XYZ file of C-alpha atoms in Angstrom:
156
model
C -20.428 12.293 -2.683
C -22.713 9.497 -3.761
C -22.452 5.970 -1.458
C -23.301 3.000 -3.565
C -24.449 -0.399 -1.738
C -23.624 -3.741 -3.024
C -24.274 -7.490 -1.608
C -22.033 -10.160 -3.279
C -23.286 -13.538 -2.888
C -20.592 -16.191 -2.353
C -22.419 -18.835 -4.400
C -23.729 -17.177 -7.944
C -21.539 -13.740 -7.424
C -21.003 -12.964 -11.482
C -23.552 -10.672 -11.866
C -22.645 -8.682 -8.837
C -19.495 -8.291 -9.449
C -19.967 -7.231 -13.311
C -22.419 -4.884 -11.603
C -19.630 -3.791 -9.091
C -16.076 -4.080 -11.276
C -18.213 -1.901 -13.939
C -18.600 1.043 -11.012
C -15.300 0.655 -10.328
C -14.031 1.012 -13.779
C -15.924 3.809 -14.843
C -16.676 6.175 -11.064
C -14.212 8.274 -9.341
C -13.498 6.172 -6.686
C -12.645 8.133 -3.238
C -13.112 4.358 -1.094
C -14.110 1.305 -0.774
C -15.510 -1.077 2.541
C -16.174 -4.478 2.575
C -17.328 -6.720 5.062
C -17.833 -10.240 4.819
C -21.239 -12.008 6.441
C -21.215 -15.621 7.224
C -24.253 -17.276 6.891
C -23.468 -20.889 5.483
C -24.877 -21.278 1.887
C -26.141 -17.660 1.572
C -23.009 -15.940 3.172
C -22.166 -12.589 1.017
C -20.047 -9.857 0.965
C -21.427 -6.458 2.016
C -19.863 -3.774 -0.723
C -20.099 -0.103 -0.103
C -17.973 2.420 -2.518
C -18.089 5.957 -1.921
C -17.637 8.051 -5.423
C -17.029 11.665 -6.026
C -19.538 13.402 -8.553
C -18.502 14.690 -11.934
C -15.581 16.252 -13.203
C -13.318 19.070 -11.307
C -11.478 19.313 -8.072
C -12.139 16.668 -5.176
C -13.050 17.680 -1.719
C -10.402 18.811 0.143
C -8.362 16.506 1.862
C -10.067 13.700 -0.474
C -7.406 11.505 -2.599
C -9.010 9.224 -5.362
C -7.613 5.879 -5.146
C -5.824 4.743 -8.213
C -6.012 0.806 -8.874
C -2.638 1.279 -11.002
C -0.245 -0.095 -8.810
C 3.304 1.159 -8.941
C 6.183 -0.946 -11.012
C 9.302 0.272 -9.055
C 11.581 -1.371 -11.118
C 10.040 1.500 -14.016
C 10.196 4.396 -11.611
C 13.827 3.610 -9.572
C 17.180 3.321 -11.197
C 18.428 -0.676 -11.314
C 20.951 0.246 -8.352
C 18.379 1.839 -6.308
C 15.866 -0.901 -7.467
C 18.029 -3.236 -6.507
C 18.350 -1.510 -2.673
C 14.659 -1.353 -2.548
C 14.757 -5.201 -3.255
C 16.923 -6.032 -0.539
C 14.647 -3.370 2.249
C 11.530 -5.565 0.574
C 13.288 -8.955 1.523
C 14.134 -7.369 5.023
C 10.845 -6.326 5.464
C 9.300 -9.900 4.762
C 12.245 -11.337 7.605
C 10.569 -8.688 10.079
C 7.106 -8.965 9.587
C 7.117 -13.086 9.921
C 8.786 -12.237 12.984
C 6.598 -9.955 14.174
C 3.321 -12.039 12.961
C 1.988 -8.955 10.690
C 1.539 -8.593 7.149
C 4.344 -6.882 5.415
C 2.832 -3.473 4.399
C 1.973 -3.160 8.544
C 5.764 -2.487 8.731
C 6.706 -0.382 5.649
C 4.671 -0.182 2.705
C 6.258 0.038 -0.778
C 5.952 3.866 -0.817
C 7.920 4.021 2.406
C 10.493 1.724 1.148
C 11.012 3.676 -2.450
C 11.100 6.528 -0.254
C 14.181 5.461 1.902
C 15.882 4.517 -1.431
C 14.920 8.045 -3.040
C 15.792 10.383 -0.087
C 18.756 8.233 1.287
C 17.677 7.894 4.191
C 20.308 7.153 6.921
C 19.017 8.646 10.001
C 15.898 7.858 12.539
C 14.340 11.863 11.789
C 14.865 11.131 8.122
C 12.860 8.055 8.355
C 9.873 9.705 10.224
C 10.131 12.263 8.149
C 8.320 10.112 5.628
C 5.008 10.321 5.126
C 2.790 7.988 6.940
C 5.753 6.476 8.688
C 5.854 8.397 12.263
C 8.027 8.311 15.638
C 6.320 4.804 16.360
C 6.857 2.971 13.706
C 10.712 4.674 13.071
C 11.148 3.137 17.017
C 9.333 -0.641 16.584
C 11.182 -1.093 13.135
C 13.429 1.237 12.021
C 16.921 -0.197 13.240
C 17.428 -3.048 10.579
C 16.347 -0.554 7.723
C 18.756 2.020 9.168
C 21.560 -0.187 9.327
C 20.863 -1.891 5.680
C 20.621 1.963 4.199
C 23.655 3.386 5.903
C 25.411 0.035 4.194
C 24.209 0.753 1.449
C 24.974 4.120 1.295
C 28.674 3.942 2.691
C 29.463 1.985 -0.549
C 32.022 -0.874 -0.715
C 34.120 -1.535 2.471
C 38.259 -1.749 1.119
């Protein structure tokens, strides 16, 4: 693996940004760390990019980040996307009430997994990769209630 270091000044950043963007587009990026350094007119971003060398298999346990975002409208059926959209609205409400970013509650992949797996129990929710019992205990109840109502179907 390689590390590449960049300093991107806040003022006149075009050249450094172009170099960084070219590297990100061409390499197998394993990670990016950044830190803002406030120094008045001399403020800058310090960026470290970790790259995986050459072709072939990745080192054990390492996933190369994909910058392409998933369009859940394309990967979920129309009815499932409607449930996903309702989960996102609920997530925003919970995040606002807790004063946390929405991804701290559940990220989009968590919400999609809830829909795909037809989750209706705390145990099933905790089995989703990255969720775990603490997140279930803190945020799970309203999501499970919404999902249970969705999967129960129309009431007569």
